Short mmCIF file of C-alpha atoms in Angstrom, two decimals:
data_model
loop_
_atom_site.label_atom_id
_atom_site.label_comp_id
_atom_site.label_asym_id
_atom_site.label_seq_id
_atom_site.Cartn_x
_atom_site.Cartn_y
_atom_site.Cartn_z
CA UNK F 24 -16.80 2.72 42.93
CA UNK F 25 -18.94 4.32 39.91
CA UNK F 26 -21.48 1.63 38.91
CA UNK F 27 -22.69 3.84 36.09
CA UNK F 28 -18.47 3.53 34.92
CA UNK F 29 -18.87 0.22 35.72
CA UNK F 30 -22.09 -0.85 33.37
CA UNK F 31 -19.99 0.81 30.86
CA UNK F 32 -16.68 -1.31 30.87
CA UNK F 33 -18.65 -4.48 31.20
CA UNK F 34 -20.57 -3.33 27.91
CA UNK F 35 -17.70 -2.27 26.55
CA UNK F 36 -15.66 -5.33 27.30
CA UNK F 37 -18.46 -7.66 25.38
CA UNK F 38 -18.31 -5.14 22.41
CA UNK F 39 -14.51 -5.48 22.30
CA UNK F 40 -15.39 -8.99 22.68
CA UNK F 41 -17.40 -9.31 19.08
CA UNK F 42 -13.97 -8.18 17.37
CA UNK F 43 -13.07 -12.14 17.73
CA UNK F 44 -16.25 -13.41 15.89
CA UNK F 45 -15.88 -10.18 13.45
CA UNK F 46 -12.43 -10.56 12.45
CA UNK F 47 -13.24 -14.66 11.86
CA UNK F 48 -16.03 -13.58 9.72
CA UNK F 49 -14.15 -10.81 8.00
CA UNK F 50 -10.52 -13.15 7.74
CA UNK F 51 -12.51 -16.21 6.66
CA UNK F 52 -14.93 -14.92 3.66
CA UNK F 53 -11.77 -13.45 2.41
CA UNK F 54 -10.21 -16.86 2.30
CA UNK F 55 -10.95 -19.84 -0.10
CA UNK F 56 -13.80 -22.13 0.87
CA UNK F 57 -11.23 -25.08 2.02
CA UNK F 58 -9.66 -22.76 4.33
CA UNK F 59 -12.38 -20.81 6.10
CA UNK F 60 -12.47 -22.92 9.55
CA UNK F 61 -9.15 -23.17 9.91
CA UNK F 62 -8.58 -19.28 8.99
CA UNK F 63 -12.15 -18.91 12.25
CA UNK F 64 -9.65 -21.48 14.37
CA UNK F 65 -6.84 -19.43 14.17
CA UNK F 66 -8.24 -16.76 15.68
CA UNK F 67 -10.68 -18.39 18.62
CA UNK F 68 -7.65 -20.53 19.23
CA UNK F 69 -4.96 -18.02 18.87
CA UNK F 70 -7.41 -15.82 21.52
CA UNK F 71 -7.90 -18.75 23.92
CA UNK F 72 -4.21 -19.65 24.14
CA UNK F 73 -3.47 -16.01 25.07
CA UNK F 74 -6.36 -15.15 27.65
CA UNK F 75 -5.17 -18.51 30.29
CA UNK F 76 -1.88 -17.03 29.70
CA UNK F 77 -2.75 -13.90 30.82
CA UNK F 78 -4.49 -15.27 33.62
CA UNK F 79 -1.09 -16.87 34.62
CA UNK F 80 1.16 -14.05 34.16
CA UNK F 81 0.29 -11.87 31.56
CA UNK F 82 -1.89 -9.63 33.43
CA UNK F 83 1.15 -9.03 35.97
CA UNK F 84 3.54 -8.43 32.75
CA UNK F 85 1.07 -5.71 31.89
CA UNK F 86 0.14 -3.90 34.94
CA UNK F 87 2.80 -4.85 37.37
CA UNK F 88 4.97 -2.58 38.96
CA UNK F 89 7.69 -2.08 36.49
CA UNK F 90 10.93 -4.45 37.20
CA UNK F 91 13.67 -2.03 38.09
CA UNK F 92 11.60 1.09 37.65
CA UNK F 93 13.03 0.82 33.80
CA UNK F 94 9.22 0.91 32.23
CA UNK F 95 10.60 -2.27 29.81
CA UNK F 96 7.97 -5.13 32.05
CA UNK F 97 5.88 -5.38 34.38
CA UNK F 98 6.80 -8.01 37.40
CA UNK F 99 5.67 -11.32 36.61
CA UNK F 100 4.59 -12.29 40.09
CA UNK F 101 2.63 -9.26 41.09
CA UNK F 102 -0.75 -10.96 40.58
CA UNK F 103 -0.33 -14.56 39.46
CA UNK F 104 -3.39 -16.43 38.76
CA UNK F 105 -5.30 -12.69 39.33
CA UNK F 106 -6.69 -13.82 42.85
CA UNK F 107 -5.54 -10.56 44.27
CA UNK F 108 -8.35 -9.11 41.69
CA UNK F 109 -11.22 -10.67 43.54
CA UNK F 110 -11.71 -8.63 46.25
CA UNK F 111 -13.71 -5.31 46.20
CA UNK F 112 -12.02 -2.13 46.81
CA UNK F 113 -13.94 0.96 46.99
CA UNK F 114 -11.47 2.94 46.50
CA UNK F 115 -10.93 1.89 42.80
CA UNK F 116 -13.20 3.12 40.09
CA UNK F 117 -13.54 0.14 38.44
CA UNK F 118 -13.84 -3.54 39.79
CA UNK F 119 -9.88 -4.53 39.12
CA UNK F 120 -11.06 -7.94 37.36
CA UNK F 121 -13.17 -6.08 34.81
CA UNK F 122 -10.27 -4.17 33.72
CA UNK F 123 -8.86 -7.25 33.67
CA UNK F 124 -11.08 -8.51 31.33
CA UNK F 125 -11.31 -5.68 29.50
CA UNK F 126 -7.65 -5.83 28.92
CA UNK F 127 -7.58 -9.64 28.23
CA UNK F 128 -9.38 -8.98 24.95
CA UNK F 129 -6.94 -7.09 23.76
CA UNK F 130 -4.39 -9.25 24.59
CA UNK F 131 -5.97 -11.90 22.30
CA UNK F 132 -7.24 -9.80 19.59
CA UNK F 133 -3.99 -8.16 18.69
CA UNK F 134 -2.58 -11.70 18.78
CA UNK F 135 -5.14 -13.24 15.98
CA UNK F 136 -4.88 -10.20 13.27
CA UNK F 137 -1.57 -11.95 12.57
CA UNK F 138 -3.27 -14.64 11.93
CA UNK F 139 -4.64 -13.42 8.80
CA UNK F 140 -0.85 -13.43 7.05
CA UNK F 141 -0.15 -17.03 7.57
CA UNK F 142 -3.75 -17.95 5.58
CA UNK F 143 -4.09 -21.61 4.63
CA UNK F 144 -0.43 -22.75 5.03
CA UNK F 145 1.14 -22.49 8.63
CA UNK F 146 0.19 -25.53 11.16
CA UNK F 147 -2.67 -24.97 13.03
CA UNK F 148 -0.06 -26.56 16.37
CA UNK F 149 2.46 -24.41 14.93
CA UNK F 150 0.56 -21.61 15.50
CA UNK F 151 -1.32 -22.15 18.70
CA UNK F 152 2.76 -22.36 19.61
CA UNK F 153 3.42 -19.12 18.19
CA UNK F 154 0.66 -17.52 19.42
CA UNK F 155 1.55 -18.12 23.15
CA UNK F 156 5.08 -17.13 22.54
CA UNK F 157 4.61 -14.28 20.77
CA UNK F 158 2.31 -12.92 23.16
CA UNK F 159 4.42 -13.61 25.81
CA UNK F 160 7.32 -12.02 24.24
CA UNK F 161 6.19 -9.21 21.89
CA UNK F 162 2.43 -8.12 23.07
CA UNK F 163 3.21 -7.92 27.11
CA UNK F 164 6.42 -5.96 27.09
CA UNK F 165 4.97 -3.95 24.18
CA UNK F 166 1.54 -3.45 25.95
CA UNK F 167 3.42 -2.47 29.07
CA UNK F 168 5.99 0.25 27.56
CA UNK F 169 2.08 1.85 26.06
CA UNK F 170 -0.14 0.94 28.61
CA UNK F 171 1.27 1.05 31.92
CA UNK F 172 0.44 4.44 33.73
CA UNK F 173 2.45 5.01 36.59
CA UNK F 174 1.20 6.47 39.77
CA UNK F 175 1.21 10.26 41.23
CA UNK F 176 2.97 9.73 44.11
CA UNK F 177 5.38 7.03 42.41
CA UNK F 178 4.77 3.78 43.72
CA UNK F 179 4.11 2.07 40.84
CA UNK F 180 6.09 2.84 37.93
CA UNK F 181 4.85 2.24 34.63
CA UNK F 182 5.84 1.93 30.85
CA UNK F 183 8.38 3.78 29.05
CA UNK F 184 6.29 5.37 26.63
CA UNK F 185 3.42 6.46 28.03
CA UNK F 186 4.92 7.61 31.37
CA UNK F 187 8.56 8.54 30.10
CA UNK F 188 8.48 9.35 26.27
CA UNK F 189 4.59 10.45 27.09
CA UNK F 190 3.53 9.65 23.43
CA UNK F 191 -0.11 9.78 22.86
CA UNK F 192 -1.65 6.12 22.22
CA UNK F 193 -5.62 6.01 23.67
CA UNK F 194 -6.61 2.62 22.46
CA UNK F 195 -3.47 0.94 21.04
CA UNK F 196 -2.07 2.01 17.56
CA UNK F 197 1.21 1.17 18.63
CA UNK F 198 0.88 -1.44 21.09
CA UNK F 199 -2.02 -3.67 19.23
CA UNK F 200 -1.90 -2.37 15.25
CA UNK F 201 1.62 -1.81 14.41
CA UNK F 202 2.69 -4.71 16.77
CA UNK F 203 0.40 -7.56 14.91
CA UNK F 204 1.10 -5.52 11.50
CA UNK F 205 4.87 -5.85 11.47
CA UNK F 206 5.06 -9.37 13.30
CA UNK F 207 2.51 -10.65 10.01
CA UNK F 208 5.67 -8.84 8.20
CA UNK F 209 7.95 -11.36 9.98
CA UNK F 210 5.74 -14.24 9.82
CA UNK F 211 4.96 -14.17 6.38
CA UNK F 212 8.49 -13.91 5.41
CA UNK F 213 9.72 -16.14 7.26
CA UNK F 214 6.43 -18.97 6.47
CA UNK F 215 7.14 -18.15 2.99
CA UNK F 216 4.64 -17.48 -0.27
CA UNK F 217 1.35 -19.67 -0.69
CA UNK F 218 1.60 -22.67 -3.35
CA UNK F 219 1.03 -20.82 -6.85
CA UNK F 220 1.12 -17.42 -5.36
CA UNK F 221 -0.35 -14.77 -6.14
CA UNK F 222 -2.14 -16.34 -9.13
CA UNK F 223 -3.59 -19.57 -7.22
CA UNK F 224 -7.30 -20.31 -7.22
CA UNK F 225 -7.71 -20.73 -3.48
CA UNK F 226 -6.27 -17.76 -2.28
CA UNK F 227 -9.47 -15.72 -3.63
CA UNK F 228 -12.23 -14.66 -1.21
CA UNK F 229 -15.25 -17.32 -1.79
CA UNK F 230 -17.47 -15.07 0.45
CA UNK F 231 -17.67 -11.24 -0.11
CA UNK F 232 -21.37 -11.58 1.82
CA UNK F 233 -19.09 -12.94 4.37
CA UNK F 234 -16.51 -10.27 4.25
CA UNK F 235 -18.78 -7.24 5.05
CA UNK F 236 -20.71 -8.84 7.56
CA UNK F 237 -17.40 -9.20 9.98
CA UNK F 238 -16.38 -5.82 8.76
CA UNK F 239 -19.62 -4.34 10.25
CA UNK F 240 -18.82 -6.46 13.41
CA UNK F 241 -15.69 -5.29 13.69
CA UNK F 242 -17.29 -1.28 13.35
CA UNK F 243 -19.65 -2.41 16.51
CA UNK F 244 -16.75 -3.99 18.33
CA UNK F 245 -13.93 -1.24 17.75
CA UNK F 246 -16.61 1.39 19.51
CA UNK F 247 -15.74 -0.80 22.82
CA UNK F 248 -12.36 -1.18 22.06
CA UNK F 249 -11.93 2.83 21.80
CA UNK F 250 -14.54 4.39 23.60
CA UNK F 251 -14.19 1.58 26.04
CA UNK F 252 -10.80 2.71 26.77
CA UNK F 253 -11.44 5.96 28.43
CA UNK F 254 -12.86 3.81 31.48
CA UNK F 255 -15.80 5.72 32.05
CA UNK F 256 -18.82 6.90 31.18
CA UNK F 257 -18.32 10.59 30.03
CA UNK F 258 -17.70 13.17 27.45
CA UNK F 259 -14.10 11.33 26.63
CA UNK F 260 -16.01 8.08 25.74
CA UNK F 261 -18.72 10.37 24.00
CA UNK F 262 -15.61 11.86 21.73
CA UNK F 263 -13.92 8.78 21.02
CA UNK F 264 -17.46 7.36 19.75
CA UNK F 265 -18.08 10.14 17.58
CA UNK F 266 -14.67 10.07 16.10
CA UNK F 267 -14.21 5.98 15.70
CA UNK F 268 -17.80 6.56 13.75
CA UNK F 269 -16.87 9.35 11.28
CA UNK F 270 -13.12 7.94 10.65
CA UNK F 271 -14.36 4.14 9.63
CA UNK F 272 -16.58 6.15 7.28
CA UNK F 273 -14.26 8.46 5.81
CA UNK F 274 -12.00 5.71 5.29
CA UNK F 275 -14.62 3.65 3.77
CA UNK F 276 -15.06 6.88 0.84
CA UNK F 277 -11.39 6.64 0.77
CA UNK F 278 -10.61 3.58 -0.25
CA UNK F 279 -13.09 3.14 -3.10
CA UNK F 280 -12.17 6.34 -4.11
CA UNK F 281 -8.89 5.20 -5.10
CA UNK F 282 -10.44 1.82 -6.32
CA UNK F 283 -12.69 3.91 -8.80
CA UNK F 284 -9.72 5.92 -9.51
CA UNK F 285 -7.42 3.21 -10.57
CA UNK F 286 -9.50 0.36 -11.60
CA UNK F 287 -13.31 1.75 -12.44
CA UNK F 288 -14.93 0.73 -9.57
CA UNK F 289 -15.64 0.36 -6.19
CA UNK F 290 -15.00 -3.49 -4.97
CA UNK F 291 -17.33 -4.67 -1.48
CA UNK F 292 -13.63 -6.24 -0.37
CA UNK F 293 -12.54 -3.01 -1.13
CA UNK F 294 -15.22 -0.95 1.20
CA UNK F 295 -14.67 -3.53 4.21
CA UNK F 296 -10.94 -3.02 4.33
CA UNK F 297 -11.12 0.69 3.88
CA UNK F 298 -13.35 0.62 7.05
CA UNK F 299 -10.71 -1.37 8.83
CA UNK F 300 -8.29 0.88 8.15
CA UNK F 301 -9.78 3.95 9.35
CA UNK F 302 -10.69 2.27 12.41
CA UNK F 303 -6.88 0.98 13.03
CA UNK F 304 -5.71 4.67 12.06
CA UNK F 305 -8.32 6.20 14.58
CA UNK F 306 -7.30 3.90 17.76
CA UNK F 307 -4.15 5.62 18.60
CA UNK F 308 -5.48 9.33 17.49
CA UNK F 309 -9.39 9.28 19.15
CA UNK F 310 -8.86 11.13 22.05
CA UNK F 311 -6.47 13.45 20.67
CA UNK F 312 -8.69 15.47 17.37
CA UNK F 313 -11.76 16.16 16.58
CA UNK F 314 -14.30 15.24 14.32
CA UNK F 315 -12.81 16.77 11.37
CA UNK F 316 -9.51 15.66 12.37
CA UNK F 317 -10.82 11.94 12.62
CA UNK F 318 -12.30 12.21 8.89
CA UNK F 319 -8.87 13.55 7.49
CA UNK F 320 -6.92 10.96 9.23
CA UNK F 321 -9.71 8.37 7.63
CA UNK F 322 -9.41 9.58 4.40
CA UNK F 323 -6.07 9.80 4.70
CA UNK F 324 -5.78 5.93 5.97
CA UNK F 325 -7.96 4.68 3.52
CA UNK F 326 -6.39 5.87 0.21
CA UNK F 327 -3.22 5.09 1.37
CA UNK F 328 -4.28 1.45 2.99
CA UNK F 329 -5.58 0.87 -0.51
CA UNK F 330 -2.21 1.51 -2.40
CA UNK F 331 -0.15 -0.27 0.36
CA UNK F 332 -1.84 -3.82 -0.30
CA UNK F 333 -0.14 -3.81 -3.84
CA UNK F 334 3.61 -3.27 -1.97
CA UNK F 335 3.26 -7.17 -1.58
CA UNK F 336 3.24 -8.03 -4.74
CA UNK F 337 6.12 -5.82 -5.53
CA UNK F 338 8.22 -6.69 -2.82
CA UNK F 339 7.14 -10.27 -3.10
CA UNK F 340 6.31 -10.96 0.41
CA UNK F 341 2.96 -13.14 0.56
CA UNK F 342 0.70 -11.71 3.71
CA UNK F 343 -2.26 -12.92 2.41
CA UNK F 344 -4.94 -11.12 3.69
CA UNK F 345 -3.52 -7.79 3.77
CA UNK F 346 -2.46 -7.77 7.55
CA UNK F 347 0.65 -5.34 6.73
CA UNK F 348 -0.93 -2.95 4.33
CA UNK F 349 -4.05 -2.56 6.70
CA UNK F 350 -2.77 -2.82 10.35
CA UNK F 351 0.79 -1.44 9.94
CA UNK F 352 0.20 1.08 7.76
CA UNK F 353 -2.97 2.47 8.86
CA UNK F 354 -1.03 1.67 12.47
CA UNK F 355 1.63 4.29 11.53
CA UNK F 356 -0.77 6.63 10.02
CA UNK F 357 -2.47 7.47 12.90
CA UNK F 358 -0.04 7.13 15.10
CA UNK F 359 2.09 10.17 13.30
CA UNK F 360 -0.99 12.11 12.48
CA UNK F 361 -1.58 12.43 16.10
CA UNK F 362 1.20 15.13 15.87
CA UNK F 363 -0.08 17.19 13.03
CA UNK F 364 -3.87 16.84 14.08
CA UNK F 365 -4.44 16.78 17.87
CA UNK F 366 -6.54 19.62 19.31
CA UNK F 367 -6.28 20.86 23.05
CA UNK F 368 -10.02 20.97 22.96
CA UNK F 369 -10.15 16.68 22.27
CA UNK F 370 -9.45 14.62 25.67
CA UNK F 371 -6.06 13.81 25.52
CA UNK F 372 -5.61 18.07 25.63
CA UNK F 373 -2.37 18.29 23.74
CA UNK F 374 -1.87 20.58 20.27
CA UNK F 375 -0.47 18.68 16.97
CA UNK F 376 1.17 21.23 14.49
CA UNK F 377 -1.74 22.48 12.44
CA UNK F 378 -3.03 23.60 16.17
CA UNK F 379 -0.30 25.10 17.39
CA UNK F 380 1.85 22.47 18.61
CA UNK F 381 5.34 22.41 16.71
CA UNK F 382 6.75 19.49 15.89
CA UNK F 383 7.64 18.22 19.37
CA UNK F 384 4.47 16.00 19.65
CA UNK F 385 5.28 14.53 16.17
CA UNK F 386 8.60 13.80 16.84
CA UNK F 387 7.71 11.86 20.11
CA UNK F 388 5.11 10.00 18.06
CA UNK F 389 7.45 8.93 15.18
CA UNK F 390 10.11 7.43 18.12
CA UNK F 391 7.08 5.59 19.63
CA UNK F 392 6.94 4.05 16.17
CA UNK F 393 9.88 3.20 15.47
CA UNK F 394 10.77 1.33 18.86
CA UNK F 395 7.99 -0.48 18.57
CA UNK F 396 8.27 -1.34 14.76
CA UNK F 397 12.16 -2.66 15.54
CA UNK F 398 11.48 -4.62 18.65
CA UNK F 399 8.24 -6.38 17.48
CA UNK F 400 9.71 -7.39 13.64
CA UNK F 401 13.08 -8.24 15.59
CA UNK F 402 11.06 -10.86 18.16
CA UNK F 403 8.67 -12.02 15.68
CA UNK F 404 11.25 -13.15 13.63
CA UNK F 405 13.72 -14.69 15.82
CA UNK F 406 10.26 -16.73 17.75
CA UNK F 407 8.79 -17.73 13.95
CA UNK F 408 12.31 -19.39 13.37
CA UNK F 409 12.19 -20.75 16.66
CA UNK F 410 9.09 -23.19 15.73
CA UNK F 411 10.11 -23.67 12.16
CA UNK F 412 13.30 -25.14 13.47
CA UNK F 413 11.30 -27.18 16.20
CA UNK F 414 7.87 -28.45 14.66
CA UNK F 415 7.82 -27.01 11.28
CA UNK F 416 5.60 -23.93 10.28
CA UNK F 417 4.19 -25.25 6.87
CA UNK F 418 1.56 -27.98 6.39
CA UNK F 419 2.59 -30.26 3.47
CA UNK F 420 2.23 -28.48 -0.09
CA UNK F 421 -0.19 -31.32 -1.23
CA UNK F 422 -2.11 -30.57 1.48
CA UNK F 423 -2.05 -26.76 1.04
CA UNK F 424 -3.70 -27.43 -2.51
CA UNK F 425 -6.09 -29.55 -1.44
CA UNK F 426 -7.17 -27.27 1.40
CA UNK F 427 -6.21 -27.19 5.05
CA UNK F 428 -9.65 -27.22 6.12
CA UNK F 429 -9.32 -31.25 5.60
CA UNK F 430 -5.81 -31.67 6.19
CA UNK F 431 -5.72 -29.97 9.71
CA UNK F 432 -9.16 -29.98 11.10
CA UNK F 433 -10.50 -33.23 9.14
CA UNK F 434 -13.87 -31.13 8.56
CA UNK F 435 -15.38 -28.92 5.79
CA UNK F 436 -16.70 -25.83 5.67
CA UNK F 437 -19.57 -26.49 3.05
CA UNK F 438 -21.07 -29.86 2.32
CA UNK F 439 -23.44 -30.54 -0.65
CA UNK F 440 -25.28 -33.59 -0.68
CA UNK F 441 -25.31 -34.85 -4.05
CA UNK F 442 -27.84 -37.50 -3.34
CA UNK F 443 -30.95 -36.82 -5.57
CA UNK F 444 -33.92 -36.72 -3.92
CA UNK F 445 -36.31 -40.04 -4.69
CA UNK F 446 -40.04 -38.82 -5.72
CA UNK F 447 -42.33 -38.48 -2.73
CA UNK F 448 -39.75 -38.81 -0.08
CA UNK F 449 -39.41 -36.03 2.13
CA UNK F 450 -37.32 -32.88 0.82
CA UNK F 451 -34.00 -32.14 2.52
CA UNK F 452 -32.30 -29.05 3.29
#
């Protein structure tokens, strides 16, 4: 066992980690200022719900020994309750319950980005219910057909595409951004469109201040997330930092650039998301280019990211805080650019078309995509209709007005004492 690999992961694991508190900070200044804590609860609850699950069984679903040899789950019973992680083995690289761990904020962090499409209006039970099934049902057989490596001498067999398909996926494009990005598709349409959207008052980011600050929390986290992911300390995890730095970036320029473009300026909600997006089109491609094939696939993400947001509107489909046009977009764009930009000389050692490759590797790509696009929307759907027809996704439309906040939590996010201060007393802040 490495302990210099080992420092690593745990670092990495706490930097992966930060994404929750990031993607609160990031989800709730771009949310009114009577639905800010419940937009933060969403996502520490929707996280908490999913790591004792995978404690229970997701764990096993993941990174079990494929039922049947098909590469479709892992087996359920393999490690239930993870005790069989607690021992040392020295002949493992890593300590098994730090990859555990490691993988456990995943889990939950692919879980709350959909949380960010159902914005002020869906139950806070109702989706603490939907998290947990949804994970159950749509992140650990996805996470397994992406994750699951099988062994050399083929006693464990893992998922179907990494091991079978062998489509290139280093930190989760498919299995974490295009899965939460189409299931906020599903949500969203089947939760249905915000009281007075899109022209209502409360849907409008009260903190911009706010919005940055997670952004550049979610920049520090994502560099565990992807670098984290080559499970060691070496040149792989030195690559995949370089390249999750300059694609953010370029995506960043991106973005505004189109902004400036079509409006006259450059907006800070703007900037944030463009980072986002470069950093959800990088995960999938960061072991596979190079630097200059990590800017073009942030530029790339980021002016396109910025035109998607506005398909909403024109298809009339209320994901409120741009979960689609950020994480299954910019999900799909670097998932397919993978085949036209790879390099031999990156990590993953495999040639996209403008090296070389033909079109093989972007074919292989595009049917990763597209099986996990159907099954997740497919799911998503059927479990959203499952607890609308049980407990009822939407809080009361009165309520929704007068901010869910109050109505769900019984607690605001900002009080101002209007008290005026008597002469002499002492001053309160």
């Amino acid at each position: 066992m490495d302990t210099g690999n080992t420092a690593w992961i745990l670092a990495a694991a706490a930097l992966v980690c930060i994404l929750i508190p990031g993607l609160a900070l990031f989800y709730g200044g771009m949310v009114g200022s009577r639905r800010i804590l419940n937009m933060m609860m969403m996502c520490f609850g929707g996280v908490s719900i999913v790591a004792v699950l995978w404690v229970a069984f997701g764990y096993s679903a993941v990174f079990g020994n494929s039922i049947g040899g098909l590469g479709l789950i892992g087996d359920l019973t393999q490690y239930p309750g993870l005790e069989q992680l607690l021992a040392e083995n020295p002949d493992t690289p890593l300590p098994a319950a730090l990859f555990a761990a490691f993988q456990l904020f995943f889990a939950g962090i692919t879980t709350a980005i959909i949380a960010g499409a159902a914005a002020g209006r869906m139950k806070f039970g109702a989706w603490m219910l939907f998290a947990g099934l949804w994970s159950t049902l749509v992140y650990l057989p996805v996470a397994h057909w992406v994750f699951a490596l099988s062994s050399p001498e083929g006693t464990v067999t893992g998922g179907w595409i990494l091991n079978g398909l062998k489509a290139i996926d280093f930190a989760g494009g498919t299995a974490v951004h295009i899965n939460a990005g189409v299931a906020a598709l599903a949500l969203s349409l089947v939760l249905g469109r915000s009281a007075g959207w899109p022209k209502s008052e409360h849907v409008r980011p009260h903190s911009r201040p706010l919005v940055l600050v997670g952004a550049g929390l979610l920049w520090v986290g994502w560099f565990g997330f992807n670098a984290g992911s080559a499970l060691a300390a070496g040149n792989a995890a030195g690559v995949v930092f370089l390249n999750t730095a300059v694609a953010g970036a370029a995506a960043l320029l991106g973005w505004i650039a189109v902004e400036r473009f079509r409006l006259g300026r450059a907006s800070s909600v703007g900037a944030a998301s463009g980072l986002v997006a470069g950093l959800v089109a990088i995960t999938p491609a960061c072991g596979a280019v190079g630097p200059l094939g990590a800017i073009a696939i942030g530029a790339i993400a980021g002016a396109v990211c910025s035109l998607a947001v506005e398909w909403k509107f024109r298809l009339g489909f209320d994901d409120s805080l741009d979960v689609v046009g950020v994480h299954l977009v910019g999900g799909v764009i670097g998932t397919l650019l993978i085949g036209i930009f790879a390099t031999e000389a990156a990590p993953n050692k495999t040639a996209g078309l403008l090296y070389g490759g033909g079109f093989g590797l972007l074919g292989t790509q595009a049917v990763a995509t597209g099986a996990v696009l159907v099954y997740s929307f497919a799911v998503t759907w059927i479990v959203a209709k499952i607890v609308q027809v049980t407990i009822g996704l939407r809080i009361r439309p009165e309520d929704e007005v007068r901010g869910i906040d109050i109505a769900a939590h019984a607690e605001e996010a900002y009080v101002i004492d209007e008290e005026p201060v008597r002469l002499g007393s002492p001053s309160r802040t």
